[in-house]
Coordinates of C-alpha atoms and ligand atoms in Angstrom, one line a residue:
M1 CA 19.3 33.6 -102.7
K2 CA 22.3 31.5 -103.4
K3 CA 22.0 32.3 -107.1
I4 CA 21.9 36.1 -106.3
V5 CA 25.0 35.9 -104.2
V6 CA 26.9 33.9 -106.9
W7 CA 25.7 36.4 -109.5
A8 CA 26.8 39.4 -107.4
F9 CA 30.2 37.7 -107.0
I10 CA 30.5 37.1 -110.7
C11 CA 29.6 40.7 -111.5
V12 CA 32.1 42.1 -109.0
F13 CA 34.8 39.7 -110.1
S14 CA 34.2 40.0 -113.8
H15 CA 34.3 43.8 -113.6
T16 CA 37.4 44.1 -111.5
L17 CA 39.6 41.4 -113.0
V18 CA 39.4 42.4 -116.6
G19 CA 42.3 41.5 -118.7
Q20 CA 43.5 39.0 -116.1
K21 CA 42.7 35.3 -115.9
L22 CA 39.1 35.2 -114.7
P23 CA 38.2 32.6 -112.1
I24 CA 34.6 32.5 -113.2
K25 CA 32.7 31.1 -116.2
R26 CA 31.8 34.0 -118.4
P27 CA 28.8 33.5 -120.7
N28 CA 29.0 32.5 -124.3
I29 CA 27.3 34.9 -126.7
I30 CA 25.4 33.8 -129.9
F31 CA 24.3 36.7 -132.0
I32 CA 21.8 35.6 -134.7
M33 CA 20.9 38.3 -137.2
S34 CA 18.9 38.1 -140.4
D35 CA 19.0 40.6 -143.2
D36 CA 15.8 42.7 -143.6
H37 CA 13.7 40.5 -141.3
A38 CA 10.5 42.5 -140.5
Y39 CA 9.1 41.9 -137.0
Q40 CA 5.7 41.5 -138.7
A41 CA 7.1 38.2 -140.1
I42 CA 7.9 36.6 -136.7
S43 CA 5.0 34.9 -135.0
A44 CA 6.2 35.9 -131.5
Y45 CA 5.3 39.5 -132.7
D46 CA 2.5 39.0 -135.1
Q47 CA 0.7 35.9 -136.2
R48 CA -0.9 37.1 -139.4
L49 CA 1.8 36.2 -141.9
L50 CA 4.1 33.4 -140.8
S51 CA 4.6 30.9 -138.1
T52 CA 8.2 30.9 -136.8
P53 CA 8.2 28.3 -134.0
N54 CA 12.0 28.1 -133.6
I55 CA 12.7 31.9 -133.5
D56 CA 9.8 32.1 -131.0
R57 CA 11.7 29.7 -128.7
I58 CA 14.2 32.4 -128.0
A59 CA 11.4 34.9 -127.1
K60 CA 9.6 32.3 -124.9
S61 CA 12.8 31.5 -123.0
G62 CA 13.8 35.1 -122.5
I63 CA 12.7 38.7 -123.3
L64 CA 11.1 40.1 -126.5
F65 CA 11.4 43.9 -127.2
T66 CA 8.5 45.6 -128.9
N67 CA 10.3 49.0 -129.3
A68 CA 13.8 47.9 -130.4
S69 CA 15.1 50.1 -133.2
V70 CA 18.1 50.9 -135.3
T71 CA 20.0 54.2 -135.5
N72 CA 20.2 54.2 -139.4
S73 CA 17.9 51.7 -141.2
I74 CA 20.2 50.2 -143.7
C75 CA 22.4 47.1 -143.8
A76 CA 26.1 47.9 -143.4
P77 CA 25.6 51.1 -141.3
S78 CA 23.5 49.0 -138.9
R79 CA 26.2 46.4 -138.7
A80 CA 28.8 49.1 -138.1
T81 CA 26.8 50.5 -135.2
I82 CA 26.3 47.0 -133.7
L83 CA 30.1 46.3 -133.8
T84 CA 31.3 49.7 -132.7
G85 CA 28.5 50.9 -130.3
K86 CA 28.6 54.3 -132.1
H87 CA 26.2 56.2 -134.3
S88 CA 27.0 56.3 -138.0
H89 CA 28.3 59.9 -138.0
L90 CA 31.1 58.8 -135.6
N91 CA 32.0 55.3 -136.9
G92 CA 31.9 56.8 -140.4
K93 CA 29.8 54.0 -142.0
V94 CA 26.9 56.2 -142.9
D95 CA 25.8 54.3 -146.0
N96 CA 26.3 51.0 -147.8
H97 CA 28.8 52.4 -150.3
F98 CA 31.8 53.7 -148.5
P99 CA 33.9 50.8 -147.0
F100 CA 33.9 50.4 -143.2
D101 CA 36.8 52.2 -141.5
T102 CA 38.7 49.3 -139.9
T103 CA 40.5 51.6 -137.4
N104 CA 37.3 51.6 -135.4
V105 CA 37.4 49.5 -132.3
T106 CA 34.7 46.8 -132.3
F107 CA 33.3 44.6 -129.4
P108 CA 34.6 41.3 -131.0
Q109 CA 38.1 42.7 -130.9
L110 CA 37.7 43.5 -127.3
L111 CA 36.2 40.2 -126.4
Q112 CA 38.9 38.4 -128.4
S113 CA 41.7 40.2 -126.6
N114 CA 40.0 39.4 -123.3
G115 CA 40.0 35.6 -123.8
Y116 CA 36.9 34.9 -125.9
Q117 CA 37.0 32.6 -128.9
T118 CA 35.3 34.5 -131.7
A119 CA 33.7 33.4 -135.0
M120 CA 31.5 34.9 -137.7
F121 CA 29.5 33.1 -140.5
G122 CA 27.3 34.8 -143.1
K123 CA 26.6 38.3 -144.3
L124 CA 28.8 41.2 -143.2
H125 CA 28.6 43.6 -146.2
F126 CA 31.5 45.9 -145.2
G127 CA 33.7 45.9 -148.3
N128 CA 36.5 44.4 -146.1
T129 CA 36.9 41.5 -143.7
P130 CA 36.2 41.6 -140.0
K131 CA 38.8 42.2 -137.3
G132 CA 38.8 40.4 -134.0
F133 CA 37.7 36.9 -135.3
D134 CA 39.5 33.6 -134.8
Q135 CA 37.4 32.2 -137.7
F136 CA 35.2 33.7 -140.3
K137 CA 33.4 32.7 -143.5
I138 CA 31.5 35.6 -145.0
L139 CA 29.5 36.3 -148.1
P140 CA 31.1 38.8 -150.5
D141 CA 29.0 42.0 -150.5
Q142 CA 25.3 41.0 -150.6
G143 CA 26.0 37.3 -151.3
N144 CA 23.8 34.9 -153.3
Y145 CA 21.0 32.6 -152.3
Y146 CA 22.1 29.6 -154.4
N147 CA 25.6 28.1 -154.7
P148 CA 27.1 31.1 -152.9
D149 CA 30.7 32.3 -152.7
F150 CA 32.4 32.9 -149.4
I151 CA 35.5 34.8 -148.3
T152 CA 37.1 32.7 -145.6
K153 CA 39.8 33.3 -143.1
N154 CA 41.8 30.1 -143.8
E155 CA 40.6 28.7 -147.1
G156 CA 40.6 31.8 -149.3
N157 CA 37.6 32.3 -151.6
I158 CA 35.3 29.3 -151.9
K159 CA 32.1 28.4 -153.7
V160 CA 29.6 26.1 -151.9
T161 CA 26.8 24.2 -153.6
G162 CA 23.4 24.5 -152.0
Y163 CA 21.1 27.0 -150.4
V164 CA 22.7 29.9 -148.5
T165 CA 20.7 29.6 -145.2
D166 CA 21.5 25.9 -144.9
I167 CA 25.1 26.5 -145.7
I168 CA 25.7 29.3 -143.2
T169 CA 24.1 27.0 -140.5
D170 CA 26.2 24.0 -141.5
M171 CA 29.4 26.2 -141.2
T172 CA 28.2 27.5 -137.8
L173 CA 27.4 24.0 -136.5
D174 CA 30.7 22.6 -137.9
W175 CA 32.6 25.3 -136.0
L176 CA 30.7 24.5 -132.8
K177 CA 31.4 20.8 -133.2
K178 CA 35.0 20.9 -134.4
E179 CA 36.7 24.2 -133.6
R180 CA 35.1 25.5 -130.4
S181 CA 37.5 25.4 -127.5
P182 CA 36.0 24.1 -124.3
E183 CA 38.6 26.1 -122.4
K184 CA 37.2 29.5 -123.5
P185 CA 33.9 31.3 -123.6
F186 CA 32.9 32.0 -127.2
M187 CA 31.2 34.8 -129.2
L188 CA 29.6 33.6 -132.3
M189 CA 27.9 35.8 -135.0
Y190 CA 25.5 33.8 -137.2
L191 CA 24.3 36.1 -139.9
H192 CA 21.8 35.2 -142.5
K193 CA 21.4 36.7 -146.0
A194 CA 17.7 35.9 -146.0
P195 CA 15.2 37.4 -146.3
H196 CA 17.0 40.0 -148.4
R197 CA 16.0 40.8 -152.0
P198 CA 15.7 38.9 -154.5
W199 CA 13.8 36.6 -152.2
L200 CA 14.8 33.1 -153.5
M201 CA 13.5 30.5 -151.1
A202 CA 14.8 27.0 -150.6
E203 CA 13.6 24.4 -153.1
R204 CA 11.8 22.5 -150.4
H205 CA 9.4 25.4 -149.7
L206 CA 8.6 26.4 -153.2
D207 CA 5.4 24.4 -153.7
E208 CA 3.8 25.3 -150.4
M209 CA 4.7 28.9 -150.2
T210 CA 3.8 29.9 -153.8
Q211 CA 0.2 28.7 -153.2
K212 CA -0.6 30.7 -150.1
T213 CA -2.6 34.0 -149.9
F214 CA -1.7 36.6 -147.3
P215 CA -3.7 39.4 -145.6
E216 CA -3.0 42.9 -147.0
P217 CA -1.9 45.7 -144.6
K218 CA -4.4 48.5 -144.1
T219 CA -2.1 51.1 -145.7
L220 CA -1.3 49.1 -148.9
F221 CA -2.9 51.9 -151.0
D222 CA -1.4 54.8 -149.1
D223 CA -1.3 57.9 -151.4
Y224 CA 1.2 59.7 -149.1
A225 CA -1.0 62.8 -149.0
G226 CA -0.7 63.2 -145.2
R227 CA 3.1 63.6 -145.0
T228 CA 6.0 65.7 -146.4
S229 CA 7.4 65.0 -149.9
P230 CA 10.0 62.2 -149.2
A231 CA 7.3 59.6 -148.6
K232 CA 5.7 60.3 -152.0
E233 CA 9.0 60.6 -153.8
A234 CA 10.6 57.4 -152.5
E235 CA 11.0 54.7 -155.1
M236 CA 9.9 51.7 -153.1
N237 CA 6.2 51.4 -153.9
I238 CA 5.3 47.8 -154.7
L239 CA 3.2 48.8 -157.8
T240 CA 5.6 51.2 -159.3
S241 CA 9.1 50.1 -158.2
M242 CA 9.0 46.4 -157.6
G243 CA 10.4 44.4 -160.6
W244 CA 8.1 42.0 -162.3
A245 CA 11.0 39.8 -163.3
G246 CA 13.8 40.1 -160.7
D247 CA 11.4 40.4 -157.8
N248 CA 8.1 38.7 -158.8
K249 CA 9.8 36.1 -161.1
I250 CA 7.9 36.7 -164.3
Y251 CA 10.1 35.5 -167.1
P252 CA 11.5 38.3 -169.3
A253 CA 10.1 36.7 -172.4
V254 CA 6.6 36.8 -170.8
L255 CA 7.1 40.5 -170.0
D256 CA 8.1 41.1 -173.6
S257 CA 5.1 39.2 -175.0
L258 CA 2.8 41.3 -172.8
K259 CA 4.6 44.6 -173.6
I260 CA 5.2 45.3 -170.0
P261 CA 7.7 48.2 -169.5
E262 CA 10.9 47.2 -167.6
I263 CA 11.3 48.6 -164.1
R264 CA 15.0 49.5 -163.6
S265 CA 17.4 46.7 -164.7
D266 CA 14.8 44.2 -163.8
K267 CA 15.3 41.6 -166.5
Q268 CA 19.1 41.5 -166.0
R269 CA 18.5 41.1 -162.2
F270 CA 16.2 38.1 -162.9
K271 CA 18.9 36.5 -165.1
A272 CA 21.7 37.2 -162.6
D273 CA 19.9 35.5 -159.7
M274 CA 18.2 32.6 -161.6
G275 CA 21.4 32.2 -163.6
R276 CA 23.2 30.8 -160.6
L277 CA 20.9 27.8 -160.2
N278 CA 22.3 24.4 -161.3
S279 CA 20.2 22.2 -163.6
S280 CA 18.3 20.3 -160.8
Q281 CA 17.7 23.5 -158.8
K282 CA 16.5 25.2 -162.0
A283 CA 14.1 22.3 -162.8
N284 CA 12.5 22.8 -159.5
F285 CA 12.1 26.6 -159.9
D286 CA 10.8 26.2 -163.4
R287 CA 8.2 23.7 -162.4
V288 CA 6.8 26.2 -159.9
Y289 CA 7.3 29.5 -161.7
D290 CA 6.1 28.1 -165.1
R291 CA 2.7 27.7 -163.4
I292 CA 2.8 31.2 -162.0
N293 CA 3.8 32.6 -165.4
A294 CA 1.1 30.8 -167.2
E295 CA -1.5 32.1 -164.8
F296 CA -0.1 35.6 -165.0
K297 CA -0.3 35.6 -168.8
K298 CA -4.0 34.9 -168.6
V299 CA -4.9 37.5 -166.0
Y300 CA -2.6 40.4 -166.8
P301 CA -4.5 41.8 -169.8
S302 CA -7.6 42.6 -167.7
M303 CA -5.8 43.8 -164.6
T304 CA -6.4 47.3 -163.2
D305 CA -3.6 49.1 -161.3
Q306 CA -5.3 48.0 -158.1
D307 CA -5.3 44.4 -159.2
K308 CA -1.6 44.7 -160.1
M309 CA -0.7 46.0 -156.7
R310 CA -2.6 43.2 -155.1
W311 CA -1.0 40.6 -157.3
K312 CA 2.5 41.9 -156.7
F313 CA 1.9 42.1 -153.0
Q314 CA 0.9 38.4 -152.9
R315 CA 3.9 37.3 -155.0
Y316 CA 6.2 39.4 -152.8
M317 CA 4.9 37.8 -149.6
Q318 CA 5.1 34.3 -151.0
D319 CA 8.8 34.7 -151.8
Y320 CA 9.9 36.9 -148.9
L321 CA 8.2 34.7 -146.3
G322 CA 9.3 31.6 -148.2
T323 CA 13.0 32.5 -147.5
L324 CA 12.1 32.8 -143.8
R325 CA 10.9 29.2 -143.6
A326 CA 14.5 28.1 -144.0
V327 CA 15.8 30.7 -141.5
D328 CA 13.4 29.4 -138.9
E329 CA 14.2 25.8 -139.5
N330 CA 17.9 26.5 -139.3
V331 CA 17.6 28.5 -136.1
G332 CA 15.9 25.4 -134.8
R333 CA 18.8 23.2 -135.9
L334 CA 21.2 25.5 -133.9
L335 CA 19.0 25.6 -130.8
D336 CA 18.6 21.8 -130.9
Y337 CA 22.4 21.4 -131.0
L338 CA 22.9 23.8 -128.1
E339 CA 20.3 22.0 -126.1
A340 CA 21.6 18.6 -126.9
N341 CA 25.1 19.7 -125.9
K342 CA 24.2 21.5 -122.7
L343 CA 25.3 24.8 -124.1
M344 CA 22.1 26.7 -123.3
E345 CA 22.8 27.3 -119.6
N346 CA 25.6 29.7 -119.9
T347 CA 24.8 31.2 -123.3
I348 CA 23.2 34.6 -124.2
I349 CA 21.3 34.1 -127.4
V350 CA 20.1 37.2 -129.4
Y351 CA 17.9 37.1 -132.4
T352 CA 17.6 40.4 -134.4
S353 CA 17.7 41.8 -137.9
D354 CA 19.9 44.6 -139.3
Q355 CA 16.7 46.6 -139.6
G356 CA 13.0 46.2 -140.1
F357 CA 11.2 46.1 -143.5
Y358 CA 8.0 47.2 -145.1
L359 CA 5.7 44.3 -146.0
G360 CA 3.3 46.4 -148.0
E361 CA 2.7 49.0 -145.3
H362 CA 2.5 52.4 -147.0
G363 CA 2.5 50.4 -150.3
W364 CA 6.2 49.8 -149.7
F365 CA 8.9 47.2 -149.7
D366 CA 12.5 48.1 -148.5
K367 CA 13.4 50.2 -145.5
R368 CA 15.4 53.4 -144.8
F369 CA 12.7 55.6 -143.4
V370 CA 12.2 56.3 -139.6
Y371 CA 8.6 55.1 -139.9
D372 CA 8.0 52.1 -137.6
E373 CA 8.3 49.1 -139.9
S374 CA 11.9 49.9 -140.9
F375 CA 13.0 51.9 -137.8
K376 CA 12.0 49.2 -135.5
T377 CA 13.7 45.8 -135.6
P378 CA 12.9 42.4 -134.0
L379 CA 14.9 41.8 -130.9
M380 CA 14.7 38.9 -128.4
I381 CA 17.3 37.8 -125.9
S382 CA 17.5 34.6 -123.8
W383 CA 20.0 33.7 -121.1
P384 CA 18.6 30.9 -118.9
G385 CA 19.1 31.5 -115.2
H386 CA 19.7 35.2 -115.7
I387 CA 16.8 36.5 -117.9
K388 CA 13.3 35.5 -116.7
E389 CA 11.3 33.5 -119.3
G390 CA 8.5 35.0 -121.3
Q391 CA 9.1 38.7 -120.7
R392 CA 8.0 41.5 -123.0
S393 CA 9.5 45.0 -122.8
D394 CA 8.6 48.2 -124.6
A395 CA 11.8 50.0 -123.5
L396 CA 13.5 52.2 -126.2
V397 CA 16.5 50.0 -126.9
Q398 CA 18.6 50.2 -130.0
N399 CA 21.2 48.3 -132.0
L400 CA 23.6 50.9 -130.6
D401 CA 23.4 49.1 -127.2
Y402 CA 24.5 45.6 -128.2
A403 CA 28.3 46.2 -128.0
Q404 CA 28.1 47.5 -124.4
T405 CA 25.6 44.7 -123.5
F406 CA 28.0 42.0 -124.6
L407 CA 31.0 43.7 -123.1
D408 CA 29.1 44.1 -119.8
A409 CA 28.1 40.4 -119.8
A410 CA 31.7 39.4 -120.4
G411 CA 33.0 41.8 -117.7
V412 CA 35.1 43.8 -120.2
P413 CA 34.9 47.5 -119.7
A414 CA 33.5 49.4 -122.6
P415 CA 35.5 52.2 -124.2
A416 CA 34.3 55.6 -123.0
D417 CA 33.4 56.7 -126.5
M418 CA 30.8 54.0 -127.1
Q419 CA 27.4 55.6 -127.1
G420 CA 25.0 52.9 -126.1
Q421 CA 23.8 51.6 -122.8
S422 CA 24.2 48.0 -121.6
L423 CA 20.9 46.1 -121.6
I424 CA 22.1 43.7 -118.9
P425 CA 20.4 45.6 -116.0
L426 CA 17.2 45.9 -118.1
V427 CA 17.0 42.2 -119.0
T428 CA 17.9 41.1 -115.5
G429 CA 15.2 43.2 -113.9
K430 CA 17.2 46.1 -112.6
P431 CA 16.6 49.9 -113.2
W432 CA 17.2 51.1 -116.7
K433 CA 16.0 54.3 -118.3
R434 CA 15.9 56.1 -121.6
D435 CA 13.2 58.6 -122.8
A436 CA 14.2 59.1 -126.4
V437 CA 16.4 57.7 -129.2
Y438 CA 18.2 59.3 -132.1
Y439 CA 18.0 58.3 -135.7
H440 CA 19.9 59.5 -138.8
Y441 CA 19.7 58.2 -142.4
Y442 CA 22.1 59.3 -145.1
E443 CA 22.0 57.2 -148.3
Y444 CA 20.5 59.7 -150.8
P445 CA 20.5 59.9 -153.7
A446 CA 20.7 56.2 -154.2
E447 CA 18.4 53.2 -155.0
H448 CA 14.9 53.8 -153.6
M449 CA 15.5 57.5 -153.3
V450 CA 14.7 58.1 -149.6
N451 CA 15.8 61.6 -148.7
R452 CA 18.3 62.1 -145.8
H453 CA 16.7 62.7 -142.5
Y454 CA 17.3 62.7 -138.7
A455 CA 14.8 62.3 -135.9
I456 CA 14.1 62.0 -132.3
V457 CA 11.7 59.2 -131.3
T458 CA 10.0 59.0 -127.9
K459 CA 7.3 56.5 -127.0
K460 CA 4.7 59.1 -127.9
Y461 CA 6.1 61.1 -130.8
K462 CA 8.5 61.3 -133.7
L463 CA 10.0 64.6 -134.8
I464 CA 11.7 64.2 -138.2
H465 CA 13.8 66.6 -140.2
Y466 CA 14.3 65.8 -143.9
Y467 CA 17.3 67.7 -145.4
F468 CA 19.4 67.8 -148.6
K469 CA 16.7 67.1 -151.3
S470 CA 14.2 69.2 -149.4
D471 CA 14.0 70.9 -146.0
E472 CA 10.9 69.7 -144.3
W473 CA 9.8 68.8 -140.8
E474 CA 7.3 66.1 -139.7
L475 CA 5.7 65.4 -136.4
I476 CA 4.0 62.0 -135.9
D477 CA 1.7 61.3 -132.9
R478 CA 2.6 57.6 -132.4
E479 CA -0.3 57.0 -130.0
K480 CA -3.1 58.7 -132.0
D481 CA -1.7 57.7 -135.4
P482 CA 0.1 54.3 -135.1
M483 CA 0.0 53.8 -138.8
E484 CA 1.9 57.1 -139.3
M485 CA -0.3 58.6 -141.9
K486 CA -0.5 62.2 -140.8
N487 CA 2.1 64.9 -140.2
V488 CA 0.8 67.2 -137.4
Y489 CA 3.9 69.5 -137.4
N490 CA 1.8 72.5 -138.4
D491 CA -1.2 71.7 -136.3
P492 CA -1.6 74.4 -133.6
A493 CA -2.8 71.8 -131.2
Y494 CA 0.7 70.4 -131.2
A495 CA 2.6 73.7 -130.9
S496 CA 3.9 73.2 -127.4
I497 CA 4.7 69.5 -128.0
R498 CA 6.6 70.5 -131.1
K499 CA 8.6 73.2 -129.2
D500 CA 9.5 70.7 -126.5
L501 CA 10.5 68.0 -129.0
H502 CA 12.7 70.5 -130.8
K503 CA 14.5 71.2 -127.6
Q504 CA 14.9 67.5 -126.8
L505 CA 16.2 66.8 -130.3
D506 CA 18.8 69.6 -130.0
A507 CA 19.9 68.1 -126.7
L508 CA 20.1 64.6 -128.1
R509 CA 22.3 65.8 -131.0
V510 CA 24.6 67.4 -128.5
K511 CA 24.6 64.2 -126.4
Y512 CA 25.5 62.0 -129.4
K513 CA 27.8 64.7 -130.9
D514 CA 26.0 65.1 -134.3
N515 CA 25.7 68.4 -136.0
P516 CA 25.1 70.0 -139.4
E517 CA 28.9 70.3 -140.2
I518 CA 29.3 66.5 -139.9
S519 CA 26.3 66.0 -142.1
Q520 CA 27.7 68.5 -144.7
G521 CA 31.0 66.6 -144.6
Y522 CA 29.3 63.4 -145.7
I523 CA 27.4 65.3 -148.4
D524 CA 30.6 66.8 -149.7
R525 CA 32.4 63.4 -149.7
F526 CA 29.4 62.0 -151.6
L527 CA 29.4 64.8 -154.2
K528 CA 33.2 64.6 -154.6
D529 CA 33.1 60.9 -155.2
A530 CA 30.0 61.1 -157.4
A531 CA 31.7 63.7 -159.5
N532 CA 34.5 61.3 -160.1
G533 CA 32.0 58.7 -161.1
K534 CA 32.8 56.5 -158.1
V535 CA 29.6 55.9 -156.2
Y536 CA 25.8 55.4 -156.5
G537 CA 26.0 55.0 -160.2
L538 CA 25.4 58.7 -160.7
S539 CA 26.7 60.2 -163.9
K540 CA 29.4 62.9 -163.7
E541 CA 26.8 65.3 -165.3
K542 CA 24.1 64.5 -162.7
A543 CA 26.6 64.9 -159.9
A544 CA 27.9 68.2 -161.3
K545 CA 24.3 69.5 -161.6
M546 CA 23.6 68.6 -158.0
K547 CA 26.7 70.4 -156.9
A548 CA 25.8 73.5 -158.9
K549 CA 22.3 73.5 -157.4
R550 CA 23.6 73.5 -153.9
K551 CA 25.8 76.6 -154.5
Ligands
SGN601 C1 20.2 46.1 -153.0 C2 18.7 46.0 -153.3 C3 18.0 47.2 -152.6 C4 18.3 47.3 -151.2 C5 19.9 47.4 -151.1 C6 20.4 47.6 -149.7 N1 18.5 46.0 -154.7 O1 20.8 47.1 -153.7 O2 16.6 46.9 -152.8 O3 17.7 48.4 -150.6 O4 20.4 46.3 -151.6 O5 20.0 46.6 -148.8 S1 18.8 44.7 -155.6 O6 18.0 44.9 -156.8 O7 20.2 44.6 -155.8 O8 18.3 43.5 -154.9 S2 20.8 46.3 -147.5 O9 20.0 45.4 -146.7 O10 22.0 45.6 -148.0 O11 21.0 47.6 -146.9
CA602 CA1 19.4 44.8 -144.5

């Protein structure tokens, strides 16, 4: 009872005294985000692939979301949505290529100006540095796994020897130990590069992880027959689009000796990443990958396509999951520090990813589609004393909601044009409601070639509209078809559901202020820049052809 009264007092006070000196202790916020971390690779969600005991600690001491999703399944746009609390079409960061518009107001700026100490370490991927941070050390662009460079607020550009996940954690812990002010609440963003491509794990995990075998997903050999054209046309099938060298670490010389055709700029990617290792790191990698290359040389000549798919899937899982071993260990280091220093009690801890990822489902790697594995993202939140332990929620929450959640927890009013919904009532057991979420993906044409699409997603259905490359609709029955293999848009049995979902989608587009003119504006901007040879690596000729085709 006492606790409830105190909490009510805190809420009233923190909401009414914004901007002034607050008499209460506002919570610290630690936002942990990895890059491309599939929920299938967290044991709190799924135990088939990897044990992540430390990440699971956050779920155990708080709430885990089974239906958390992103508004646009790609890196920088997801980060922009997280920081601004707005959908891509309004914050302007619709794809990875155009820089973030720094005139956007972000929640760290608001927390900073309301008395929070703020810091960011790791991957941002914005094409510019973040506003609203007292301290930052960020990777340039995608960053590198080994001996990475950092752009820092106070030391200029630096290169640090070692493994990126360990280094980002060292920086984070250093800040907590040496720079954190005991006078202020803090908001810390701890952002991993792992498990992003090209999946280079820490040396200490190489031996163990490259000798494991993993279960295949049921849809590894999906032929895409049940859906519209974008699924088939996407360039993210493990067999046909994953690089033997850059991704699976087969040496370019071995590929040449076996006359294996190169996939994209695969050999050059291999050299760029492996080329950063120093001699002792390289010796460790060689020891392990020499063995794999020798085995590959023996088996390749008799492999069928099915064997190749299976082999590549195993190599993919070994390396992708290998990178996550260090993420989990380092999350453990952070949690141990917080526990040892009594920083758990008044701290909100979030673990999430910038989006989900395909681990062989539909034969794919990468993300972008509104199908579950990339549309959904891991999300768990702990806040001892406020969020009950061990909860699971299937509420339709999104990365759109984080900004307002943190502002709410800090007692800072959210700007009226933010589009999310604070999760504080939901996680503290109060009424919270949402029936549907909105999704919009833009980055096409580009690597992996996933056509532009927008969608409404409810707990039961997805209604998806692909546009630009083609004009096609898809309806997925999430309950009857959880693996999302069959488009039932033209099935007469779904006629009334389809009609109702169209209505709901129209209303959602009005609610979030999205419309065809805005989408066309982004297409025009893309075509203009592509015609000037600026983006996506499209030639002037190809861009001109596309423009002519549209007229
Ligand atoms: C790189 C990767 C892609 C990936 C994008 C976006 N290719 O371009 O596979 O989809 O990043 O990822 S690579 O050959 O350069 O590794 S995101 O997470 O940053 O959006
Ligand atoms: Ca990502």
